[in-house]
Amino acid sequence: MHDFKLKKNRLFCEDVDLEKVARDAGTPVFVYSRNALLDRFNEIKHAFKEIDPLICYSMKANSNLSICRLLVKAGAGLDIVSGGELFRAKKIKAASKKIVYASVGKTDEEIREAVKSGILFFNVESVAELHGINAIAKSLNKKQRVAIRVNPDVDVKTHHYITTAKKQNKFGIDIKTTNNIFLKLAKKLKNVDMCCIHIHIGSQIETVSPFVQAVKKSVALIDALNNKGACITHLNIGGGLGIVYKDEKPQTASQYAKAILPILKNKGLKLIMEPGRFIAGNAGVLLTKIIYVKDTQVKRFYIIDAAMNDLLRPSFYEAYHEIIPVKKTKGEKKKSADIVGAVCESGDFLAKQRRLPENLKQNDILAVMSAGAYGFSMSSNYNSRKRAAEVLVNGKKYQLIRKRESYGDLRRNEIVANV
Ligand code: LLP
């Protein structure tokens, strides 16, 4: 995380001292680096420059308006999964022609809104959905471009909750049905233009081989279908690029490009990509304060003011996030501890058995690293906890990009029944 570095034993984001942010904005607070976000986006753009792909940032990773706007201004399109994400995309005036929409369960209302907005592609996940989009496009007198999300049935080594491309998963359409769609159904459905194949094989994938396998399968499928009369001009290879949380050695953008580009050579396909974690993951940290140090007979707990409702990944996937104090003191002795939140669940932890300085105390600030993706976006109000604030750093300056919720926010839509 090159934009989060220790300078004179204090943790900085770009040129901003993170302890200062924590004291000013309060904790828990997510802090993002503008530079890191843009760097990661540009790494992909640069690696694939010879074919100029459309890079649709996957909003689900972090849909904060300022972050999406920053990336859109840098040239990104957006990968959305709901009417809510379309609403956000419109708020920042993202170009509809750079929006792709995946989800196994798009409602009629969501489809209508997206067709009206003129989005580039629906990534279609079932035959029923395809009929639905065709009917809605017809009622609006439009022809809508669609991609068929193919389930390429490749095995991916990642947490089983985030693999998507096995037959057993709910995502995508099998190859046999895809053939039927392009070669039979396409003629009947006059209000959809089926010109793209979409795949997304999973998330936090650290090696290129499953990507290569899936892209090869997709290109072979496109060739076969086009030979039989289909007109597929686009290939969307989804997201999934892994990042470093601990000691992983995931492929770089350029290694990824070097593996993928030869497969696409002379195919004349327009490439679309949907990276989320790769762009946002290492661009953010979660700052949290120690509320209590609790020594029991068997272990030490640092009880912090962030919890599973702020960062669900450790509880949900047993994911590893590095945790470091924002201030390092000299010659500190280390002690093993669990770092836990205040939520009433034993599964509420951000880390287990971590070696941390023994002299950490109440009110000290810790940084939970690599929390830029699937951090805030998966947060909740469980235990009636206010969701965290978010801050964006730009060089020496920083700005609040989301206020911490208030108690009023917690009950905003609630109606007290007179019973
Ligand atoms: N495209 C599609 C269709 C997706 O379903 C996803 C992620 C992406 C793109 C972006 O994937 P990425 O580049 O970020 O790997 N909450 C989990 C990750 C779930 C990913 C869901 N789909 C986590 O915290 O690890």
Short mmCIF file of C-alpha atoms and ligand atoms in Angstrom, two decimals:
data_model
loop_
_atom_site.label_atom_id
_atom_site.label_comp_id
_atom_site.label_asym_id
_atom_site.label_seq_id
_atom_site.Cartn_x
_atom_site.Cartn_y
_atom_site.Cartn_z
CA MET A 1 0.00 0.00 0.00
CA HIS A 2 2.42 2.58 -1.25
CA ASP A 3 0.22 5.57 -0.40
CA PHE A 4 -0.02 4.45 3.24
CA LYS A 5 3.44 4.63 4.76
CA LEU A 6 5.18 5.14 8.04
CA LYS A 7 7.00 8.48 8.17
CA LYS A 8 9.06 9.04 11.29
CA ASN A 9 7.11 6.23 12.97
CA ARG A 10 3.71 7.75 12.20
CA LEU A 11 1.34 6.31 9.63
CA PHE A 12 0.52 8.65 6.77
CA CYS A 13 -1.91 8.48 3.89
CA GLU A 14 -0.16 10.45 1.14
CA ASP A 15 0.95 13.54 3.11
CA VAL A 16 -1.67 13.37 5.81
CA ASP A 17 -0.98 12.08 9.33
CA LEU A 18 -3.65 9.48 10.01
CA GLU A 19 -3.79 10.08 13.74
CA LYS A 20 -4.80 13.64 12.98
CA VAL A 21 -7.61 12.44 10.71
CA ALA A 22 -8.82 10.07 13.41
CA ARG A 23 -8.85 12.83 16.02
CA ASP A 24 -10.54 15.34 13.66
CA ALA A 25 -13.11 13.15 11.99
CA GLY A 26 -13.59 10.73 14.87
CA THR A 27 -13.50 6.96 14.67
CA PRO A 28 -14.33 4.58 13.14
CA VAL A 29 -13.50 6.28 9.86
CA PHE A 30 -12.54 4.96 6.44
CA VAL A 31 -9.73 6.92 4.83
CA TYR A 32 -9.00 6.65 1.11
CA SER A 33 -6.10 7.84 -0.99
CA ARG A 34 -7.05 9.64 -4.19
CA ASN A 35 -3.65 8.88 -5.61
CA ALA A 36 -3.87 5.15 -4.91
CA LEU A 37 -7.31 4.92 -6.53
CA LEU A 38 -6.14 6.66 -9.68
CA ASP A 39 -2.86 4.74 -9.81
CA ARG A 40 -4.60 1.40 -9.75
CA PHE A 41 -7.10 2.45 -12.40
CA ASN A 42 -4.29 3.74 -14.59
CA GLU A 43 -2.23 0.55 -14.10
CA ILE A 44 -4.98 -1.46 -15.76
CA LYS A 45 -5.59 1.15 -18.42
CA HIS A 46 -1.91 1.26 -19.25
CA ALA A 47 -1.46 -2.53 -19.26
CA PHE A 48 -4.23 -2.95 -21.82
CA LYS A 49 -3.60 0.25 -23.77
CA GLU A 50 -3.02 -1.43 -27.11
CA ILE A 51 -6.67 -2.45 -27.25
CA ASP A 52 -8.17 0.45 -25.29
CA PRO A 53 -10.71 -1.50 -23.21
CA LEU A 54 -13.70 -0.03 -21.43
CA ILE A 55 -12.84 -0.33 -17.73
CA CYS A 56 -16.07 -0.33 -15.76
CA TYR A 57 -15.22 0.16 -12.10
CA SER A 58 -17.31 -2.28 -10.07
CA MET A 59 -19.24 0.03 -7.77
CA LYS A 60 -20.14 -2.66 -5.27
CA ALA A 61 -16.55 -2.57 -4.03
CA ASN A 62 -16.98 1.01 -2.88
CA SER A 63 -19.84 3.11 -4.15
CA ASN A 64 -19.06 6.36 -2.38
CA LEU A 65 -20.06 9.11 -4.81
CA SER A 66 -16.76 10.97 -4.55
CA ILE A 67 -14.79 7.82 -5.32
CA CYS A 68 -16.96 6.85 -8.27
CA ARG A 69 -16.83 10.41 -9.58
CA LEU A 70 -13.05 10.47 -9.31
CA LEU A 71 -12.77 7.29 -11.37
CA VAL A 72 -15.42 8.34 -13.88
CA LYS A 73 -13.58 11.61 -14.42
CA ALA A 74 -10.43 9.57 -15.06
CA GLY A 75 -12.29 7.74 -17.84
CA ALA A 76 -13.84 4.75 -16.09
CA GLY A 77 -17.25 3.33 -16.87
CA LEU A 78 -19.27 1.68 -14.11
CA ASP A 79 -20.35 -1.88 -13.38
CA ILE A 80 -23.62 -1.73 -11.45
CA VAL A 81 -25.81 -4.37 -9.81
CA SER A 82 -28.95 -2.58 -8.72
CA GLY A 83 -31.27 0.33 -9.27
CA GLY A 84 -29.56 1.94 -6.30
CA GLU A 85 -26.19 1.82 -8.00
CA LEU A 86 -27.76 3.23 -11.19
CA PHE A 87 -29.16 6.05 -9.07
CA ARG A 88 -25.67 6.72 -7.72
CA ALA A 89 -24.19 6.61 -11.22
CA LYS A 90 -26.71 9.21 -12.35
CA LYS A 91 -25.99 11.41 -9.35
CA ILE A 92 -22.42 11.78 -10.50
CA LYS A 93 -23.49 12.15 -14.13
CA ALA A 94 -21.64 9.05 -15.31
CA ALA A 95 -22.11 8.43 -19.03
CA SER A 96 -24.88 5.84 -19.53
CA LYS A 97 -23.01 4.49 -22.50
CA LYS A 98 -20.28 3.32 -20.16
CA ILE A 99 -22.55 1.48 -17.71
CA VAL A 100 -22.94 -2.30 -17.60
CA TYR A 101 -25.52 -3.90 -15.35
CA ALA A 102 -25.15 -7.39 -13.85
CA SER A 103 -27.35 -9.14 -11.25
CA VAL A 104 -29.28 -12.38 -11.18
CA GLY A 105 -32.40 -10.62 -9.96
CA LYS A 106 -33.08 -7.39 -11.81
CA THR A 107 -36.68 -6.31 -11.22
CA ASP A 108 -38.94 -4.93 -13.98
CA GLU A 109 -38.71 -1.53 -12.39
CA GLU A 110 -34.91 -1.63 -12.35
CA ILE A 111 -34.79 -2.86 -15.94
CA ARG A 112 -37.16 -0.13 -17.15
CA GLU A 113 -35.12 2.60 -15.49
CA ALA A 114 -31.87 1.27 -16.95
CA VAL A 115 -33.30 0.87 -20.48
CA LYS A 116 -34.65 4.41 -20.30
CA SER A 117 -31.26 5.66 -19.18
CA GLY A 118 -29.62 4.10 -22.21
CA ILE A 119 -27.04 1.92 -20.47
CA LEU A 120 -24.49 0.11 -22.60
CA PHE A 121 -25.21 -3.50 -21.59
CA PHE A 122 -27.32 -5.64 -19.35
CA ASN A 123 -25.30 -8.66 -18.36
CA VAL A 124 -28.12 -11.18 -18.60
CA GLU A 125 -28.15 -14.07 -16.13
CA SER A 126 -31.20 -16.13 -17.21
CA VAL A 127 -33.51 -16.78 -20.13
CA ALA A 128 -36.44 -15.37 -18.16
CA GLU A 129 -34.54 -12.12 -17.65
CA LEU A 130 -33.79 -11.91 -21.35
CA HIS A 131 -37.50 -12.15 -22.16
CA GLY A 132 -38.19 -9.50 -19.57
CA ILE A 133 -35.66 -7.05 -20.99
CA ASN A 134 -36.97 -7.66 -24.51
CA ALA A 135 -40.55 -6.95 -23.44
CA ILE A 136 -39.64 -3.81 -21.52
CA ALA A 137 -37.43 -2.50 -24.34
CA LYS A 138 -40.32 -3.15 -26.75
CA SER A 139 -42.75 -1.21 -24.57
CA LEU A 140 -40.30 1.69 -24.60
CA ASN A 141 -39.75 1.35 -28.33
CA LYS A 142 -36.06 0.69 -27.89
CA LYS A 143 -33.53 -1.91 -28.86
CA GLN A 144 -31.34 -2.75 -25.88
CA ARG A 145 -27.84 -4.17 -26.09
CA VAL A 146 -27.33 -7.22 -23.93
CA ALA A 147 -24.45 -9.44 -22.94
CA ILE A 148 -25.09 -13.05 -22.06
CA ARG A 149 -23.29 -13.89 -18.83
CA VAL A 150 -21.83 -17.29 -19.47
CA ASN A 151 -20.91 -19.59 -16.65
CA PRO A 152 -17.63 -21.01 -18.01
CA ASP A 153 -17.45 -23.73 -15.32
CA VAL A 154 -13.87 -23.11 -14.26
CA ASP A 155 -12.52 -23.84 -10.81
CA VAL A 156 -11.08 -20.86 -9.02
CA LYS A 157 -8.99 -20.98 -5.87
CA THR A 158 -10.55 -18.39 -3.64
CA HIS A 159 -12.98 -18.35 -0.72
CA HIS A 160 -15.99 -20.50 -1.65
CA TYR A 161 -18.35 -17.57 -0.96
CA ILE A 162 -16.76 -15.58 -3.78
CA THR A 163 -16.38 -18.13 -6.57
CA THR A 164 -18.99 -17.59 -9.23
CA ALA A 165 -18.08 -19.71 -12.21
CA LYS A 166 -18.86 -23.26 -11.16
CA LYS A 167 -21.97 -25.06 -12.39
CA GLN A 168 -23.28 -25.08 -8.83
CA ASN A 169 -23.28 -21.26 -8.58
CA LYS A 170 -26.38 -19.16 -9.19
CA PHE A 171 -24.57 -16.91 -11.68
CA GLY A 172 -24.59 -16.95 -15.45
CA ILE A 173 -25.98 -19.26 -18.11
CA ASP A 174 -24.49 -22.59 -19.16
CA ILE A 175 -22.88 -22.97 -22.58
CA LYS A 176 -25.61 -25.16 -24.06
CA THR A 177 -28.34 -22.68 -23.17
CA THR A 178 -26.14 -19.84 -24.44
CA ASN A 179 -25.96 -21.58 -27.81
CA ASN A 180 -29.74 -21.80 -27.92
CA ILE A 181 -30.09 -18.16 -26.98
CA PHE A 182 -27.80 -16.89 -29.74
CA LEU A 183 -28.84 -19.29 -32.45
CA LYS A 184 -32.58 -19.66 -31.85
CA LEU A 185 -33.97 -17.12 -29.43
CA ALA A 186 -32.03 -14.16 -30.84
CA LYS A 187 -34.16 -14.15 -34.00
CA LYS A 188 -37.37 -13.98 -32.01
CA LEU A 189 -36.40 -11.29 -29.54
CA LYS A 190 -36.42 -8.19 -31.74
CA ASN A 191 -35.80 -5.62 -29.04
CA VAL A 192 -32.51 -6.93 -27.74
CA ASP A 193 -29.20 -6.80 -29.52
CA MET A 194 -27.14 -9.76 -28.33
CA CYS A 195 -23.64 -8.70 -29.12
CA CYS A 196 -21.58 -9.50 -26.04
CA ILE A 197 -20.43 -12.40 -23.91
CA HIS A 198 -19.82 -11.65 -20.24
CA ILE A 199 -17.94 -13.69 -17.69
CA HIS A 200 -16.96 -13.06 -14.09
CA ILE A 201 -15.31 -16.05 -12.48
CA GLY A 202 -14.87 -14.93 -8.89
CA SER A 203 -13.05 -12.46 -6.71
CA GLN A 204 -9.62 -12.16 -5.07
CA ILE A 205 -8.07 -14.45 -7.68
CA GLU A 206 -4.31 -14.45 -7.38
CA THR A 207 -3.12 -16.34 -10.46
CA VAL A 208 -3.74 -15.75 -14.13
CA SER A 209 -4.49 -19.35 -15.08
CA PRO A 210 -8.25 -19.44 -14.28
CA PHE A 211 -8.67 -16.14 -16.14
CA VAL A 212 -6.79 -17.52 -19.12
CA GLN A 213 -8.89 -20.68 -19.11
CA ALA A 214 -12.14 -18.73 -18.92
CA VAL A 215 -11.18 -16.17 -21.58
CA LYS A 216 -10.03 -18.94 -23.92
CA LYS A 217 -13.35 -20.73 -23.44
CA SER A 218 -15.25 -17.50 -24.10
CA VAL A 219 -13.32 -16.64 -27.25
CA ALA A 220 -13.83 -20.16 -28.61
CA LEU A 221 -17.53 -19.84 -27.86
CA ILE A 222 -17.70 -16.45 -29.61
CA ASP A 223 -15.90 -17.85 -32.67
CA ALA A 224 -18.24 -20.81 -32.85
CA LEU A 225 -21.36 -18.69 -32.44
CA ASN A 226 -20.24 -16.05 -34.93
CA ASN A 227 -19.49 -18.79 -37.44
CA LYS A 228 -23.08 -19.90 -37.09
CA GLY A 229 -24.50 -16.44 -37.70
CA ALA A 230 -24.32 -14.65 -34.35
CA CYS A 231 -22.84 -11.16 -34.27
CA ILE A 232 -20.81 -10.91 -31.08
CA THR A 233 -18.59 -7.84 -31.05
CA HIS A 234 -17.79 -7.42 -27.34
CA LEU A 235 -16.27 -9.54 -24.60
CA ASN A 236 -16.64 -8.56 -20.94
CA ILE A 237 -14.17 -10.45 -18.75
CA GLY A 238 -15.52 -9.18 -15.41
CA GLY A 239 -13.36 -8.37 -12.40
CA GLY A 240 -11.72 -10.62 -9.85
CA LEU A 241 -8.10 -9.50 -9.71
CA GLY A 242 -6.63 -10.25 -6.30
CA ILE A 243 -4.72 -7.82 -4.11
CA VAL A 244 -2.25 -8.08 -1.23
CA TYR A 245 -3.84 -8.39 2.20
CA LYS A 246 -1.01 -10.28 3.89
CA ASP A 247 1.70 -12.07 1.94
CA GLU A 248 -0.14 -12.95 -1.26
CA LYS A 249 1.68 -12.44 -4.54
CA PRO A 250 -1.20 -11.72 -6.89
CA GLN A 251 -0.65 -11.06 -10.57
CA THR A 252 0.03 -7.46 -11.49
CA ALA A 253 -2.09 -5.64 -14.05
CA SER A 254 0.68 -6.06 -16.59
CA GLN A 255 1.05 -9.81 -15.94
CA TYR A 256 -2.71 -10.10 -16.32
CA ALA A 257 -2.66 -8.18 -19.59
CA LYS A 258 0.27 -10.22 -20.92
CA ALA A 259 -1.71 -13.40 -20.33
CA ILE A 260 -5.02 -12.16 -21.73
CA LEU A 261 -3.99 -10.01 -24.70
CA PRO A 262 -2.59 -12.84 -26.87
CA ILE A 263 -5.91 -14.71 -26.63
CA LEU A 264 -7.72 -11.68 -28.02
CA LYS A 265 -5.26 -10.97 -30.80
CA ASN A 266 -6.87 -10.45 -34.21
CA LYS A 267 -10.30 -11.21 -32.83
CA GLY A 268 -11.52 -7.65 -33.29
CA LEU A 269 -13.49 -7.81 -30.04
CA LYS A 270 -14.04 -4.74 -27.88
CA LEU A 271 -12.91 -5.66 -24.38
CA ILE A 272 -14.80 -4.65 -21.24
CA MET A 273 -13.50 -5.21 -17.70
CA GLU A 274 -15.08 -4.79 -14.27
CA PRO A 275 -12.37 -4.45 -11.63
CA GLY A 276 -13.51 -3.47 -8.15
CA ARG A 277 -11.19 -4.68 -5.40
CA PHE A 278 -8.08 -4.14 -7.54
CA ILE A 279 -8.83 -0.42 -7.72
CA ALA A 280 -10.25 0.30 -4.28
CA GLY A 281 -8.93 -2.43 -1.95
CA ASN A 282 -5.47 -1.15 -1.15
CA ALA A 283 -6.58 2.47 -1.48
CA GLY A 284 -8.31 2.60 1.89
CA VAL A 285 -7.88 1.90 5.59
CA LEU A 286 -10.29 1.81 8.50
CA LEU A 287 -9.15 3.83 11.52
CA THR A 288 -10.44 2.71 14.88
CA LYS A 289 -9.81 3.56 18.52
CA ILE A 290 -9.09 1.17 21.33
CA ILE A 291 -11.91 1.43 23.86
CA TYR A 292 -10.56 -1.08 26.35
CA VAL A 293 -7.64 -3.40 26.80
CA LYS A 294 -9.03 -6.55 28.36
CA ASP A 295 -6.71 -9.20 29.72
CA THR A 296 -8.40 -12.48 30.53
CA GLN A 297 -6.87 -15.63 31.94
CA VAL A 298 -6.19 -16.94 28.48
CA LYS A 299 -5.68 -13.98 26.22
CA ARG A 300 -5.66 -10.29 25.59
CA PHE A 301 -8.46 -8.50 23.76
CA TYR A 302 -8.27 -5.07 22.26
CA ILE A 303 -11.87 -3.91 22.18
CA ILE A 304 -12.18 -1.28 19.49
CA ASP A 305 -14.84 1.14 18.32
CA ALA A 306 -15.12 -0.50 14.89
CA ALA A 307 -16.85 -3.85 14.58
CA MET A 308 -18.21 -6.42 12.17
CA ASN A 309 -20.91 -3.98 11.13
CA ASP A 310 -18.15 -1.67 9.80
CA LEU A 311 -15.92 -4.32 8.22
CA LEU A 312 -17.66 -7.64 7.77
CA ARG A 313 -14.92 -9.43 5.84
CA PRO A 314 -13.06 -11.04 8.81
CA SER A 315 -16.30 -12.38 10.34
CA PHE A 316 -17.87 -13.41 7.06
CA TYR A 317 -14.94 -14.88 5.14
CA GLU A 318 -12.35 -15.15 7.90
CA ALA A 319 -10.50 -12.63 5.79
CA TYR A 320 -7.15 -11.31 6.94
CA HIS A 321 -6.63 -7.56 7.29
CA GLU A 322 -3.35 -6.29 8.61
CA ILE A 323 -3.73 -4.11 11.69
CA ILE A 324 -1.12 -1.59 12.73
CA PRO A 325 -0.98 1.21 15.27
CA VAL A 326 -0.80 4.63 13.64
CA LYS A 327 2.12 5.46 15.95
CA LYS A 328 5.11 3.24 16.40
CA THR A 329 7.14 3.49 19.59
CA LYS A 330 10.73 2.33 19.85
CA GLY A 331 11.71 -1.08 21.18
CA GLU A 332 8.16 -2.16 21.72
CA LYS A 333 7.57 -5.68 22.97
CA LYS A 334 4.89 -7.62 21.14
CA LYS A 335 2.00 -9.57 22.59
CA SER A 336 -0.62 -11.70 20.90
CA ALA A 337 -4.19 -10.36 21.03
CA ASP A 338 -7.63 -10.60 19.45
CA ILE A 339 -9.00 -7.35 18.07
CA VAL A 340 -12.73 -7.33 18.55
CA GLY A 341 -15.70 -5.01 18.27
CA ALA A 342 -18.55 -4.31 20.63
CA VAL A 343 -21.21 -6.21 18.70
CA CYS A 344 -22.94 -8.98 20.63
CA GLU A 345 -21.61 -11.86 18.56
CA SER A 346 -18.59 -14.06 19.20
CA GLY A 347 -18.01 -13.85 15.47
CA ASP A 348 -17.41 -10.12 15.79
CA PHE A 349 -13.69 -9.76 15.36
CA LEU A 350 -11.40 -7.89 13.02
CA ALA A 351 -8.37 -10.03 13.77
CA LYS A 352 -7.35 -12.97 15.89
CA GLN A 353 -4.05 -13.75 17.56
CA ARG A 354 -2.15 -10.81 16.21
CA ARG A 355 1.24 -9.78 17.48
CA LEU A 356 0.78 -6.17 18.49
CA PRO A 357 2.81 -3.87 20.75
CA GLU A 358 2.24 -4.80 24.37
CA ASN A 359 2.04 -1.18 25.46
CA LEU A 360 -1.02 -0.30 23.36
CA LYS A 361 -3.58 1.43 25.53
CA GLN A 362 -7.03 2.95 25.67
CA ASN A 363 -7.62 5.66 23.02
CA ASP A 364 -4.73 4.55 20.82
CA ILE A 365 -5.62 4.49 17.14
CA LEU A 366 -5.22 1.41 14.97
CA ALA A 367 -5.37 1.22 11.19
CA VAL A 368 -7.07 -1.77 9.59
CA MET A 369 -5.34 -2.02 6.25
CA SER A 370 -6.66 -2.81 2.76
CA ALA A 371 -10.19 -1.87 3.74
CA GLY A 372 -11.02 0.23 0.67
CA ALA A 373 -13.06 -2.46 -1.08
CA TYR A 374 -16.05 -4.28 0.41
CA GLY A 375 -15.56 -2.35 3.62
CA PHE A 376 -18.04 0.48 3.89
CA SER A 377 -20.13 -0.98 1.07
CA MET A 378 -20.87 -4.08 3.16
CA SER A 379 -21.38 -2.22 6.41
CA SER A 380 -24.65 -2.23 8.31
CA ASN A 381 -26.44 -0.81 11.31
CA TYR A 382 -26.47 -4.06 13.25
CA ASN A 383 -26.82 -3.46 16.99
CA SER A 384 -28.13 0.02 16.04
CA ARG A 385 -24.62 1.19 15.40
CA LYS A 386 -24.09 4.30 13.32
CA ARG A 387 -22.21 3.65 10.10
CA ALA A 388 -18.74 5.14 9.89
CA ALA A 389 -17.57 8.36 8.28
CA GLU A 390 -15.42 8.39 5.13
CA VAL A 391 -12.56 10.70 4.24
CA LEU A 392 -10.67 11.22 0.98
CA VAL A 393 -7.05 12.31 1.08
CA ASN A 394 -5.49 14.32 -1.70
CA GLY A 395 -1.83 15.15 -1.07
CA LYS A 396 -1.65 17.31 2.06
CA LYS A 397 -5.40 17.83 2.18
CA TYR A 398 -8.32 15.71 3.14
CA GLN A 399 -12.03 16.01 2.96
CA LEU A 400 -15.01 14.34 4.59
CA ILE A 401 -16.85 12.44 1.85
CA ARG A 402 -19.47 10.90 4.09
CA LYS A 403 -20.62 12.12 7.46
CA ARG A 404 -20.88 9.68 10.28
CA GLU A 405 -24.49 8.63 10.71
CA SER A 406 -26.53 10.16 13.51
CA TYR A 407 -29.08 8.50 15.76
CA GLY A 408 -31.70 10.30 13.66
CA ASP A 409 -30.42 8.43 10.59
CA LEU A 410 -30.92 5.17 12.43
CA ARG A 411 -34.67 5.67 12.73
CA ARG A 412 -35.23 7.74 9.59
CA ASN A 413 -37.73 5.44 7.91
CA GLU A 414 -39.18 3.87 10.96
CA ILE A 415 -42.77 4.33 12.03
CA VAL A 416 -43.70 3.70 15.63
CA ALA A 417 -46.98 1.77 15.43
CA ASN A 418 -49.64 2.68 17.93
CA VAL A 419 -50.32 -0.83 19.15
N1 LLP B 1 -18.22 -8.07 -11.87
C1 LLP B 1 -19.15 -8.86 -11.30
C2 LLP B 1 -20.23 -9.40 -12.12
C3 LLP B 1 -19.06 -9.16 -9.93
O1 LLP B 1 -19.98 -9.95 -9.37
C4 LLP B 1 -18.00 -8.61 -9.15
C5 LLP B 1 -17.90 -8.91 -7.72
C6 LLP B 1 -17.07 -7.77 -9.80
C7 LLP B 1 -17.20 -7.54 -11.16
C8 LLP B 1 -15.92 -7.14 -9.07
O2 LLP B 1 -15.06 -8.09 -8.57
P1 LLP B 1 -13.64 -7.69 -7.96
O3 LLP B 1 -12.80 -7.09 -9.07
O4 LLP B 1 -13.88 -6.70 -6.88
O5 LLP B 1 -13.10 -8.96 -7.45
N2 LLP B 1 -17.59 -9.16 -0.75
C9 LLP B 1 -16.53 -10.00 -1.24
C10 LLP B 1 -16.34 -9.87 -2.74
C11 LLP B 1 -17.60 -10.15 -3.52
C12 LLP B 1 -17.43 -9.91 -5.00
C13 LLP B 1 -18.74 -9.91 -5.67
N3 LLP B 1 -18.69 -9.65 -7.08
C14 LLP B 1 -15.26 -9.69 -0.46
O6 LLP B 1 -15.29 -8.85 0.43
O7 LLP B 1 -14.23 -10.32 -0.66
#
